[in-house]
Each structure stands twice: as C-alpha cells, then as structure tokens.
Coordinates of C-alpha atoms in Angstrom, one line a residue:
M1 CA 0.1 -0.3 0.0
R2 CA 2.9 2.6 0.6
A3 CA 3.3 2.8 -3.2
L4 CA -0.1 3.8 -3.7
R5 CA -0.2 6.3 -0.9
G6 CA 2.8 7.7 -1.8
A7 CA 1.2 8.0 -5.6
I8 CA -1.6 10.1 -4.5
Q9 CA 1.2 12.7 -3.2
G10 CA 2.4 12.6 -6.5
H11 CA 5.1 10.3 -5.9
F12 CA 5.7 6.8 -7.6
H13 CA 7.7 4.0 -6.9
V14 CA 9.5 4.1 -10.0
V15 CA 12.7 2.0 -11.1
K16 CA 14.2 2.3 -14.1
V17 CA 14.4 -0.8 -17.2
I18 CA 15.0 -1.3 -20.6
A19 CA 12.4 -0.3 -22.8
S20 CA 12.5 -3.9 -24.3
S21 CA 11.6 -5.5 -21.2
V22 CA 8.2 -3.2 -21.4
R23 CA 5.1 -5.3 -21.2
K24 CA 1.0 -5.0 -22.0
G25 CA -0.1 -3.6 -18.5
N26 CA 3.0 -2.2 -17.3
V27 CA 2.7 1.1 -16.2
L28 CA 5.3 4.0 -17.3
E29 CA 6.2 7.5 -16.0
L30 CA 6.4 9.6 -18.8
D31 CA 6.9 13.7 -17.9
G32 CA 5.3 13.3 -15.0
H33 CA 2.4 11.4 -16.2
L34 CA 1.3 7.6 -15.9
C35 CA 0.8 6.0 -18.7
S36 CA -0.7 2.3 -18.8
V37 CA 1.0 0.1 -21.6
L38 CA -1.4 -0.5 -24.4
S39 CA 1.3 -3.0 -26.8
A40 CA 4.8 -3.0 -26.6
E41 CA 6.9 -4.2 -29.3
S42 CA 10.6 -4.5 -30.3
F43 CA 12.0 -4.4 -34.1
F44 CA 15.2 -6.0 -35.0
P45 CA 16.2 -4.4 -38.2
G46 CA 19.2 -6.6 -40.3
K47 CA 21.0 -3.0 -40.4
G48 CA 20.7 -0.6 -37.8
T49 CA 19.4 0.0 -34.3
P50 CA 16.9 -2.6 -32.9
T51 CA 13.9 -0.3 -31.8
T52 CA 10.9 -0.8 -29.0
Q53 CA 7.6 1.0 -30.0
I54 CA 5.6 1.5 -27.0
D55 CA 1.8 2.1 -27.6
M56 CA 0.1 4.1 -24.3
R57 CA -2.6 5.3 -22.7
R58 CA -2.4 8.4 -20.2
I59 CA -3.9 7.6 -16.9
S60 CA -5.1 11.0 -16.3
D61 CA -6.9 11.8 -19.2
G62 CA -7.0 8.7 -21.5
V63 CA -4.6 10.4 -24.2
K64 CA -3.3 7.8 -26.5
M65 CA 0.5 8.2 -27.6
T66 CA 3.2 6.0 -29.0
Q67 CA 6.4 6.6 -28.0
R68 CA 9.7 4.7 -29.5
Y69 CA 13.0 3.7 -28.0
K70 CA 16.0 2.1 -28.7
T71 CA 15.8 -1.2 -27.0
T72 CA 18.4 -0.7 -24.7
E73 CA 17.0 2.6 -23.3
Q74 CA 15.9 2.9 -20.2
V75 CA 12.2 3.9 -19.2
E76 CA 11.1 4.7 -15.9
R77 CA 8.3 1.5 -15.2
A78 CA 5.9 3.0 -11.8
Y79 CA 5.0 -0.2 -9.6
V80 CA 1.2 -0.4 -9.3
E81 CA -0.4 -3.0 -7.1
D82 CA -1.8 -6.4 -8.5
R83 CA -4.7 -7.7 -6.7
D84 CA -7.3 -10.6 -7.8
F85 CA -10.8 -9.6 -8.2
T86 CA -14.3 -11.6 -9.3
Y87 CA -15.5 -10.8 -12.9
L88 CA -19.3 -10.0 -12.1
Y89 CA -21.0 -8.2 -15.0
Q90 CA -20.4 -5.6 -17.8
D91 CA -22.4 -2.0 -17.3
G92 CA -22.2 -0.5 -20.8
E93 CA -18.7 0.6 -21.5
Q94 CA -17.7 -0.4 -18.0
Y95 CA -16.8 -4.2 -16.9
V96 CA -17.7 -4.5 -13.2
F97 CA -15.2 -6.3 -10.7
M98 CA -15.4 -7.3 -7.2
N99 CA -12.6 -7.3 -4.4
P100 CA -13.8 -11.2 -3.0
E101 CA -11.9 -10.5 0.2
T102 CA -13.7 -7.0 0.7
F103 CA -16.5 -7.4 -1.4
D104 CA -15.8 -3.9 -3.1
Q105 CA -16.7 -3.3 -6.2
I106 CA -14.6 -1.4 -9.2
N107 CA -15.4 -0.6 -12.4
V108 CA -13.0 -0.8 -15.2
D109 CA -12.9 1.1 -18.3
G110 CA -13.5 -0.7 -21.7
D111 CA -10.3 0.4 -22.6
V112 CA -8.3 -1.5 -20.2
V113 CA -10.1 -4.8 -20.9
G114 CA -9.3 -4.2 -24.8
T115 CA -9.6 -7.4 -26.7
M116 CA -9.8 -9.5 -23.6
S117 CA -13.4 -8.6 -23.1
P118 CA -15.0 -11.7 -25.0
Y119 CA -12.9 -13.9 -22.8
L120 CA -14.5 -12.3 -19.2
Q121 CA -16.7 -15.0 -18.0
E122 CA -19.2 -14.5 -14.7
G123 CA -17.3 -15.4 -11.8
M124 CA -13.7 -15.7 -13.5
K125 CA -10.8 -14.7 -11.1
V126 CA -8.7 -12.0 -13.1
S127 CA -5.6 -9.9 -11.7
L128 CA -6.1 -6.1 -11.7
S129 CA -3.2 -3.6 -11.6
V130 CA -4.3 -1.0 -9.5
F131 CA -3.1 2.5 -8.9
D132 CA -5.0 5.1 -7.2
D133 CA -8.0 3.3 -7.1
K134 CA -8.3 2.8 -10.6
A135 CA -7.7 -0.3 -12.6
V136 CA -5.1 0.5 -15.0
A137 CA -4.3 -3.1 -16.6
I138 CA -6.1 -6.6 -16.4
E139 CA -4.6 -10.0 -16.8
L140 CA -7.2 -13.0 -17.4
P141 CA -6.2 -16.5 -16.9
Q142 CA -4.2 -17.9 -19.6
R143 CA -7.1 -20.2 -20.7
V144 CA -10.5 -20.4 -20.9
T145 CA -13.1 -22.8 -22.0
V146 CA -15.5 -21.5 -24.4
E147 CA -18.3 -23.3 -26.7
V148 CA -17.9 -23.3 -30.3
A149 CA -20.9 -21.7 -32.3
E150 CA -20.0 -22.9 -35.9
T151 CA -17.4 -24.1 -38.0
E152 CA -17.0 -24.3 -41.7
P153 CA -16.9 -28.0 -42.6
V154 CA -14.0 -30.1 -43.9
T155 CA -13.0 -29.8 -47.5
K156 CA -12.6 -33.3 -49.5
G157 CA -9.3 -34.6 -49.9
Q158 CA -8.3 -32.7 -46.4
T159 CA -6.3 -35.2 -43.7
A160 CA -7.4 -35.3 -40.1
S161 CA -3.8 -34.0 -39.1
S162 CA -3.2 -31.7 -41.9
S163 CA -4.8 -28.7 -41.1
Y164 CA -7.3 -26.7 -39.0
K165 CA -10.6 -25.1 -40.0
P166 CA -11.7 -22.1 -39.3
A167 CA -14.4 -21.6 -36.6
I168 CA -16.3 -18.8 -34.5
L169 CA -17.0 -19.3 -30.6
V170 CA -19.8 -17.7 -28.8
N171 CA -18.2 -15.0 -28.0
G172 CA -17.4 -14.1 -31.4
V173 CA -13.8 -14.9 -31.2
R174 CA -12.4 -16.5 -34.4
T175 CA -10.1 -19.4 -34.4
A176 CA -9.0 -22.5 -35.7
V177 CA -10.1 -26.1 -34.9
P178 CA -9.1 -29.6 -35.7
P179 CA -11.3 -31.4 -38.3
H180 CA -13.2 -33.1 -35.5
I181 CA -14.7 -30.4 -33.7
G182 CA -17.9 -29.5 -34.5
P183 CA -20.6 -26.3 -33.1
G184 CA -21.4 -27.1 -29.5
T185 CA -18.4 -28.4 -28.5
R186 CA -16.7 -27.2 -25.5
I187 CA -12.7 -25.9 -26.1
V188 CA -9.9 -24.4 -24.3
V189 CA -8.4 -21.6 -25.6
M190 CA -5.3 -19.7 -25.1
T191 CA -6.8 -15.6 -23.9
A192 CA -3.5 -14.3 -25.5
D193 CA -4.9 -14.6 -29.2
G194 CA -7.8 -17.1 -29.1
S195 CA -5.7 -20.3 -30.0
Y196 CA -7.1 -23.6 -29.7
V197 CA -5.4 -25.9 -27.3
E198 CA -7.8 -28.9 -26.5
R199 CA -11.3 -30.2 -26.2
A200 CA -12.6 -29.2 -23.1
K201 CA -12.5 -32.0 -20.5
D202 CA -15.9 -31.2 -19.2

C-alpha cells in the first residue's frame, strides 16, 4: 500500500527498466504522467538500431500516444499493486469486478479490458493492476473454456491431421480448430490469441 499512498502525493515508486522489457499492462512514468502500456513491440532490423515501440494511454485523461525507444534505452516503470478480483458483469462501456475479500466493487473502462473482453466470464478470477484506486491493466487466466458456435465443413481430401478449419466461438472470437471439432463443442483456448489448446474435459 505504501506505493499507492505515495502516488497520491505525486510520488510514485519508479524503477528504471530497459525498453525491450516493457510489457502490456505495465505502467510507465512519462513527463510526470503515468501511462498504462497498451502494447509493446521490439523491432530488430538487419541493419540499424533495434527499437521498441510502446503504445500507451495516459491514465489521467485517457490520451493515447506512441513512443519509440532504442531497445536498450531506459524507461521509468511505476509500480502498481496487482490484486485479485472476480468478474461480475458488463455495464455499458464499463466492466464491474469485485474484490473477493472486501466485496468492494470496482468499475474498469472498456479501454483497459480491450481485446480481453470476449473472454470475460461471470465469476472469473482476474488480476487487476490498481493505481490510485483505478484499474490500469487486467490479466486474465491464460486459458478459458468456450463453446464453438459454428465451423466450416472440412474440405474433401483434407487429411485429419493436416490442417485446422476456421471456427467462430460463442463469444465472437474467430479461431481454428481440428477437423473433428463441431458446433456445440466446448474447447479450451488461449486468451492471448484465441488459439485452440484442446477439447474441454467437462
């Protein structure tokens, strides 16, 4: 809690890290403002200097910005508190979570949830990065179980092991599944990219 209390007085606990180590969900200090990282990508050209491009959103006003750094350049990472929450429901553009210990509820902006929103399921445990009582990043379980809504039929001559077929999950996410998986089947997918892991055991 010390870091949070300090933040309210305008002091954050920051530590210098190299740009290439920055990940989505981290919080950086930039010109006295805290910015949550939406994406970070490092480029290693054959010639020239490797660079890291970081897309961020300023926490105070929601303004989005992109910065490029040399991959080894140092940036200031602010430490936020990661806490476990349970997902309750969506309310318009906001998502409502509950602290399972205190039962306090917290509203999280759709921007923070981003591409993770289709995977949220009622009662799911997630980790929220909380800064100054605002959630600035979310981390979902690596894998979730989702039902297949529709699949494309397997084309003739396609061997069972050779390729996956396109499928759409009930949450609207497009993925690819083995030929034997049909609509109504529950499958396990990775929340990072929607990729198929296995048929659900339940």
